[in-house]
Coordinates of N, CA and C in Angstrom, one line a residue:
M1 N 2.7 22.5 4.7 CA 1.6 21.4 5.1 C 2.2 20.2 3.9
P2 N 2.7 19.1 4.3 CA 2.7 18.0 3.3 C 1.6 17.7 2.5
T3 N 1.7 17.0 1.3 CA 0.7 16.8 0.4 C 0.8 15.3 0.5
H4 N -0.3 14.9 -0.3 CA -0.3 13.5 -0.6 C 1.0 12.7 -1.4
D5 N 1.4 13.8 -2.4 CA 2.8 13.3 -3.4 C 3.7 13.3 -2.5
D6 N 3.8 14.1 -1.0 CA 5.0 14.0 -0.3 C 4.9 12.7 0.4
W7 N 3.6 12.1 1.2 CA 3.7 11.3 1.4 C 3.8 10.0 0.9
M8 N 3.0 10.2 -0.4 CA 3.5 9.0 -1.7 C 5.1 8.6 -1.9
R9 N 5.6 9.9 -1.6 CA 7.2 9.5 -2.2 C 7.6 8.9 -1.1
Q10 N 7.2 8.8 -0.1 CA 7.7 8.2 1.3 C 7.6 7.0 1.2
A11 N 6.4 6.4 0.6 CA 6.0 5.0 0.2 C 6.7 4.4 -0.6
L12 N 6.9 5.1 -1.9 CA 7.9 4.9 -3.0 C 9.2 4.5 -2.1
A13 N 9.7 5.6 -1.6 CA 11.1 4.8 -0.8 C 11.0 3.7 0.0
E14 N 9.8 3.2 0.2 CA 9.7 1.8 0.8 C 9.9 1.0 0.1
A15 N 8.7 1.3 -1.6 CA 8.7 0.1 -2.5 C 10.2 0.2 -3.3
D16 N 11.2 1.3 -3.0 CA 12.8 0.9 -3.6 C 13.2 -0.1 -2.7
R17 N 13.0 0.0 -1.4 CA 14.1 -0.8 -0.3 C 13.2 -2.3 -0.9
A18 N 12.0 -2.3 -1.0 CA 11.8 -3.8 -1.3 C 12.6 -4.4 -2.6
F19 N 12.3 -3.5 -3.4 CA 13.4 -3.4 -4.8 C 14.6 -4.2 -4.4
E20 N 15.2 -3.2 -3.4 CA 16.7 -3.9 -3.6 C 16.9 -5.3 -2.8
E21 N 16.0 -5.4 -1.7 CA 15.9 -6.6 -1.3 C 15.4 -7.9 -2.1
G22 N 14.8 -7.7 -3.4 CA 14.4 -8.4 -4.5 C 13.0 -9.2 -4.0
E23 N 12.3 -7.8 -3.4 CA 10.8 -8.3 -3.3 C 9.9 -7.5 -4.4
V24 N 8.8 -7.7 -4.3 CA 8.1 -7.1 -5.1 C 7.9 -5.3 -4.8
P25 N 8.2 -4.4 -5.5 CA 8.3 -3.3 -5.0 C 7.0 -2.3 -4.8
V26 N 6.4 -3.1 -3.3 CA 5.7 -2.4 -3.4 C 5.6 -1.7 -1.5
G27 N 5.4 -0.3 -1.4 CA 5.6 0.0 -0.4 C 4.4 0.8 0.5
A28 N 4.6 1.2 2.1 CA 3.7 1.9 2.6 C 4.2 2.7 3.4
V29 N 3.5 3.8 4.0 CA 3.3 4.4 5.2 C 1.9 4.8 5.8
I30 N 2.1 4.8 7.3 CA 1.3 5.3 7.8 C 1.2 6.6 8.5
V31 N -0.2 7.7 8.4 CA 0.6 8.8 9.0 C -0.6 9.5 9.4
R32 N -0.2 10.2 10.6 CA -0.9 10.6 11.8 C -0.8 11.7 12.2
D33 N -1.6 13.1 12.1 CA -1.3 14.3 12.7 C 0.2 14.7 12.1
G34 N 0.1 14.7 10.7 CA 1.4 15.1 9.9 C 2.5 14.7 10.0
E35 N 2.7 13.4 10.7 CA 4.0 12.2 11.1 C 3.7 10.8 10.7
V36 N 5.0 10.7 10.1 CA 4.9 9.2 9.7 C 5.3 8.3 11.1
I37 N 4.1 7.6 11.2 CA 4.1 6.6 12.5 C 4.4 5.2 12.2
A38 N 4.6 5.0 10.9 CA 4.9 3.3 10.5 C 5.2 3.4 9.1
R39 N 6.1 2.4 8.7 CA 6.2 2.4 7.1 C 6.3 0.5 7.1
G40 N 6.2 0.2 6.2 CA 6.5 -1.2 5.6 C 6.5 -1.5 4.2
H41 N 7.3 -2.5 3.7 CA 7.6 -2.5 2.8 C 7.2 -4.4 2.3
N42 N 7.2 -4.9 1.0 CA 6.9 -6.4 1.0 C 8.0 -7.0 1.2
R43 N 7.8 -8.1 2.3 CA 9.0 -8.8 2.5 C 8.4 -10.7 2.5
R44 N 7.6 -10.9 1.6 CA 7.1 -12.0 1.8 C 8.1 -13.2 0.9
E45 N 8.8 -13.0 0.4 CA 9.7 -13.8 -0.1 C 11.1 -13.9 1.5
S46 N 11.2 -12.9 1.8 CA 12.6 -13.1 2.7 C 11.8 -13.7 4.1
R47 N 10.7 -13.4 4.2 CA 10.0 -13.7 5.6 C 9.2 -15.2 5.1
Q48 N 9.2 -15.7 3.8 CA 8.4 -16.8 3.4 C 6.9 -16.8 4.2
S49 N 6.4 -15.5 3.9 CA 5.2 -15.6 4.7 C 4.2 -14.8 3.8
P50 N 2.8 -15.3 3.4 CA 2.0 -14.7 2.7 C 1.4 -13.5 3.2
L51 N 1.7 -13.0 4.5 CA 1.0 -12.0 5.1 C 2.0 -10.8 5.2
S52 N 3.1 -11.1 4.9 CA 4.0 -10.2 4.6 C 4.1 -9.1 3.6
H53 N 3.0 -8.5 3.4 CA 2.5 -7.6 2.3 C 3.2 -6.3 3.2
A54 N 3.3 -5.3 2.3 CA 3.3 -4.1 2.6 C 2.6 -3.3 3.5
E55 N 1.4 -3.3 3.2 CA 0.3 -2.5 4.0 C 0.2 -3.3 5.7
I56 N 0.0 -4.6 5.6 CA -0.1 -5.3 6.8 C 1.2 -5.0 7.7
E57 N 2.4 -4.9 7.0 CA 3.7 -4.6 7.7 C 3.6 -3.2 8.3
A58 N 3.2 -2.2 7.6 CA 2.5 -0.7 8.1 C 1.7 -0.7 9.2
I59 N 0.4 -1.6 8.9 CA -0.5 -1.5 10.0 C -0.1 -2.2 11.4
A60 N 0.5 -3.3 11.1 CA 1.3 -4.0 12.4 C 2.2 -2.9 13.5
S61 N 2.9 -2.4 12.5 CA 3.8 -1.7 13.2 C 2.9 -0.4 13.8
A62 N 2.0 0.3 13.1 CA 1.5 1.1 13.7 C 0.5 1.0 14.9
A63 N -0.2 0.2 14.9 CA -0.8 -0.3 15.8 C -0.1 -0.9 17.4
A64 N 1.2 -1.2 16.9 CA 2.1 -1.4 18.0 C 2.5 -0.2 18.5
R65 N 2.6 0.7 17.6 CA 3.5 1.9 18.2 C 2.4 3.2 19.2
Q66 N 0.9 2.8 18.6 CA -0.1 3.5 18.9 C -1.0 2.7 20.1
K67 N -0.5 1.4 20.0 CA -0.5 0.6 21.2 C -2.4 0.6 21.3
S68 N -3.0 0.3 20.2 CA -4.5 -0.1 19.8 C -3.9 -0.2 18.5
W69 N -5.2 -1.1 18.1 CA -5.6 -1.7 17.0 C -6.2 -1.2 16.2
R70 N -7.0 0.2 16.8 CA -7.8 1.2 16.4 C -7.2 2.5 15.6
L71 N -7.1 2.4 14.3 CA -6.1 3.6 13.8 C -7.1 4.3 13.1
D72 N -8.0 4.9 13.8 CA -9.2 5.8 13.3 C -8.9 7.2 12.8
E73 N -7.7 7.7 13.4 CA -7.0 8.7 13.0 C -5.7 8.8 12.1
C74 N -5.5 7.6 11.4 CA -4.7 7.6 10.3 C -4.8 7.7 9.2
D75 N -4.0 7.9 8.0 CA -4.0 7.3 6.6 C -2.8 6.5 6.4
L76 N -3.6 6.0 5.5 CA -2.2 4.2 4.9 C -1.9 5.3 3.7
Y77 N -0.8 5.2 2.9 CA -0.1 5.4 1.5 C 0.4 4.6 1.4
V78 N -0.1 3.7 0.1 CA 0.4 2.9 -0.3 C 0.6 2.7 -2.3
T79 N 2.0 2.4 -2.3 CA 1.8 2.4 -3.9 C 1.3 2.0 -4.6
L80 N 0.6 0.7 -4.5 CA -0.2 -0.4 -5.1 C -1.7 -0.2 -4.9
E81 N -2.6 -0.4 -5.6 CA -3.7 -0.8 -4.9 C -3.7 -2.1 -4.0
P82 N -4.4 -1.9 -2.8 CA -4.4 -3.1 -1.7 C -5.2 -4.4 -2.6
C83 N -4.7 -5.8 -2.0 CA -5.2 -6.6 -2.3 C -6.3 -7.0 -1.2
L84 N -7.3 -7.9 -1.5 CA -8.6 -8.4 -0.5 C -7.8 -8.2 0.6
M85 N -6.8 -9.2 0.9 CA -6.4 -9.1 2.3 C -6.1 -7.8 2.8
C86 N -5.4 -7.0 2.4 CA -4.8 -5.9 2.6 C -6.1 -4.6 3.3
A87 N -7.1 -4.8 1.8 CA -8.3 -3.7 2.1 C -8.9 -4.4 3.3
G88 N -9.0 -5.6 3.4 CA -9.9 -6.1 4.8 C -9.1 -5.7 6.0
A89 N -7.8 -5.7 5.6 CA -6.9 -5.5 7.3 C -7.0 -3.5 7.5
A90 N -7.3 -2.8 6.5 CA -7.2 -1.4 6.5 C -9.0 -1.2 7.2
V91 N -10.3 -2.1 6.9 CA -10.9 -1.9 7.1 C -10.9 -2.0 8.7
Q92 N -10.5 -3.2 8.9 CA -10.5 -3.9 10.3 C -10.0 -3.0 11.2
A93 N -8.9 -2.2 10.9 CA -7.7 -1.3 11.6 C -8.7 0.0 11.9
R94 N -9.8 -0.1 11.1 CA -10.4 1.5 11.4 C -9.8 2.8 10.5
L95 N -8.6 2.5 9.7 CA -8.2 3.7 9.3 C -9.1 4.8 8.4
R96 N -8.7 5.7 8.7 CA -9.7 6.9 8.0 C -9.5 7.2 6.6
R97 N -8.0 7.1 6.1 CA -8.1 7.7 4.5 C -7.3 6.3 3.9
L98 N -7.5 5.7 2.6 CA -6.7 4.8 2.1 C -6.0 5.9 0.7
V99 N -4.8 6.0 0.9 CA -4.5 6.7 -0.7 C -3.1 5.7 -1.6
F100 N -3.4 5.5 -2.7 CA -2.6 4.6 -3.2 C -2.3 5.3 -4.9
G101 N -1.4 4.6 -5.3 CA -0.6 4.9 -6.2 C -1.4 4.3 -7.4
C102 N -0.8 3.2 -8.2 CA -1.4 2.5 -9.2 C -2.2 1.4 -9.0
R103 N -3.5 1.1 -9.9 CA -4.0 0.0 -10.0 C -3.9 -1.3 -10.0
D104 N -4.3 -2.2 -9.5 CA -3.8 -3.4 -10.0 C -4.9 -4.3 -10.2
P105 N -5.3 -4.5 -11.9 CA -6.3 -5.4 -12.4 C -6.4 -6.6 -12.1
K106 N -5.3 -7.2 -11.5 CA -5.5 -8.7 -11.3 C -5.9 -8.9 -9.9
A107 N -5.4 -8.0 -8.7 CA -5.6 -8.3 -7.4 C -6.4 -7.3 -6.5
G108 N -6.5 -5.9 -7.4 CA -6.8 -4.8 -6.6 C -8.2 -4.9 -5.9
A109 N -8.2 -4.8 -4.5 CA -9.7 -5.0 -4.0 C -10.5 -3.5 -3.7
V110 N -10.3 -2.3 -3.8 CA -10.3 -1.2 -3.6 C -11.1 -0.4 -4.6
R111 N -10.5 -1.0 -6.0 CA -10.9 -0.4 -7.1 C -11.4 -1.2 -8.3
S112 N -10.5 -2.0 -8.5 CA -10.2 -2.9 -9.7 C -11.0 -4.1 -9.7
L113 N -11.3 -4.8 -8.9 CA -12.0 -5.9 -8.8 C -13.4 -5.9 -7.6
Y114 N -12.7 -5.4 -6.5 CA -14.0 -5.2 -5.5 C -13.9 -3.6 -5.1
R115 N -14.8 -3.0 -4.1 CA -14.6 -1.8 -3.5 C -14.9 -1.9 -2.0
C116 N -13.8 -2.9 -1.4 CA -13.9 -3.1 0.2 C -13.8 -1.9 0.9
A117 N -12.7 -0.9 0.5 CA -12.7 0.2 1.4 C -14.0 1.2 1.6
E118 N -15.1 0.8 0.8 CA -16.0 1.8 0.7 C -17.5 1.1 0.9
D119 N -17.4 -0.4 0.9 CA -18.7 -1.4 0.8 C -19.6 -1.0 2.3
A120 N -21.0 -0.4 1.5 CA -21.4 -0.1 3.0 C -22.1 -1.3 3.8
R121 N -22.1 -2.4 3.2 CA -22.2 -3.6 4.2 C -21.7 -3.9 5.3
L122 N -20.5 -3.2 5.1 CA -19.2 -3.3 6.1 C -19.5 -2.3 7.3
N123 N -18.9 -2.4 8.6 CA -19.4 -1.8 9.6 C -18.2 -0.4 9.8
H124 N -17.2 -0.6 8.3 CA -16.4 0.8 8.4 C -16.0 1.2 7.3
R125 N -16.1 2.3 6.4 CA -15.6 2.5 5.7 C -14.8 3.5 5.2
L126 N -13.6 4.0 4.4 CA -12.6 4.5 4.5 C -12.5 5.4 3.3
D127 N -12.0 6.5 3.4 CA -12.1 7.3 2.0 C -10.8 7.0 1.5
V128 N -11.2 7.0 0.0 CA -10.3 6.5 -1.1 C -9.7 7.7 -2.1
V129 N -8.4 7.7 -1.6 CA -7.6 8.5 -2.9 C -7.1 7.6 -3.8
E130 N -7.4 7.6 -5.1 CA -6.2 6.7 -6.0 C -5.6 7.7 -7.0
G131 N -4.3 7.1 -7.5 CA -3.5 7.7 -8.6 C -2.7 8.6 -8.2
V132 N -2.3 8.4 -7.1 CA -1.4 9.3 -6.5 C 0.2 8.9 -6.8
L133 N 0.7 9.8 -8.0 CA 2.2 9.3 -8.3 C 1.9 7.7 -9.0
A134 N 1.0 7.5 -9.7 CA 0.4 6.3 -10.3 C 1.6 6.1 -11.2
D135 N 2.2 7.0 -11.9 CA 3.6 6.3 -12.8 C 4.7 6.0 -12.4
E136 N 5.0 6.6 -11.2 CA 6.0 6.3 -10.7 C 6.3 4.8 -9.8
A137 N 5.2 4.7 -9.1 CA 4.5 3.4 -8.7 C 4.9 1.9 -9.9
A138 N 4.1 2.1 -10.9 CA 3.9 1.6 -12.1 C 5.3 1.2 -12.6
E139 N 6.2 1.9 -12.8 CA 7.3 1.9 -13.4 C 8.3 1.1 -12.4
R140 N 8.5 1.4 -10.9 CA 8.9 0.4 -10.3 C 8.7 -1.1 -10.2
L141 N 7.2 -1.4 -10.7 CA 6.6 -2.4 -10.7 C 7.1 -3.2 -11.9
R142 N 7.0 -2.6 -13.1 CA 7.6 -2.5 -14.7 C 9.0 -3.3 -14.5
A143 N 10.1 -2.1 -14.1 CA 11.3 -2.4 -13.7 C 11.6 -3.7 -13.2
F144 N 10.8 -3.9 -12.4 CA 11.1 -5.2 -11.3 C 11.0 -6.4 -12.0
F145 N 9.8 -6.3 -12.8 CA 9.2 -7.8 -13.3 C 10.2 -8.0 -14.4
K146 N 10.7 -6.9 -15.1 CA 11.3 -6.8 -16.3 C 12.8 -7.5 -16.2
R147 N 13.2 -6.8 -14.8 CA 14.4 -7.3 -14.5 C 14.4 -8.7 -13.8
L148 N 13.2 -9.6 -13.5 CA 13.3 -10.6 -12.7 C 13.1 -11.5 -14.1
R149 N 12.4 -11.4 -15.1 CA 12.3 -12.4 -16.4 C 13.2 -11.8 -17.2
G150 N 14.1 -11.2 -16.8 CA 15.5 -11.0 -17.8 C 15.6 -10.2 -19.0
G151 N 15.9 -9.5 -19.2 CA 15.9 -8.8 -20.5 C 14.8 -7.4 -21.0
P152 N 15.4 -6.9 -21.8 CA 14.3 -5.8 -22.4 C 13.2 -6.3 -23.0
D153 N 13.1 -7.4 -23.6 CA 11.5 -7.5 -24.6 C 11.1 -8.6 -23.5
A154 N 11.3 -8.5 -22.2 CA 10.6 -9.4 -21.2 C 9.1 -8.3 -21.1
D155 N 8.1 -9.6 -20.9 CA 6.8 -8.9 -20.1 C 6.9 -8.1 -18.9
S156 N 6.3 -7.3 -18.5 CA 6.2 -6.7 -17.2 C 5.9 -7.6 -16.3
G157 N 4.8 -8.2 -16.6 CA 4.0 -9.1 -15.7 C 3.3 -8.3 -14.6
A158 N 3.2 -7.2 -14.7 CA 2.2 -6.2 -13.8 C 1.2 -5.5 -14.7
D159 N 0.2 -5.8 -14.8 CA -1.0 -5.0 -15.6 C -1.5 -3.9 -14.9
V160 N -0.6 -2.8 -14.6 CA -0.7 -1.6 -14.0 C -1.3 -0.8 -14.4
L161 N -2.1 0.4 -13.8 CA -2.8 1.5 -14.3 C -3.7 1.4 -15.5

């Protein structure tokens, strides 16, 4: 039976696709009944859309495949802690569980800045698992920002972990 690490490796593969496309390397997969039903990676630059985060791409794809916006039997795996928009989308989609890699202290809305996924004031809450393959996820971000800024002494730009 696949583990959180197995599913996160698939999300990391999506992050690698984003990296290859010149996008910030964040990847996501949505799993239902032991099967990946949707994938997504950042496409903000290529689509010139602030909405094209990995999680939003995956959630939209899963909803289309399921023919329902309710994804209550699905789990979202994402390499970086979701931002406020993506955490809100996960709540709105009624996802069962959110599993993420590394924290994002500048924009994370699940643990770092807010706790949207577990806020009792909302009508839905999701189980949260954090830190799955966090080092691997953070390294992709560091490598991307190092390349973007050019050179070995460049600041990573990502305060992750």
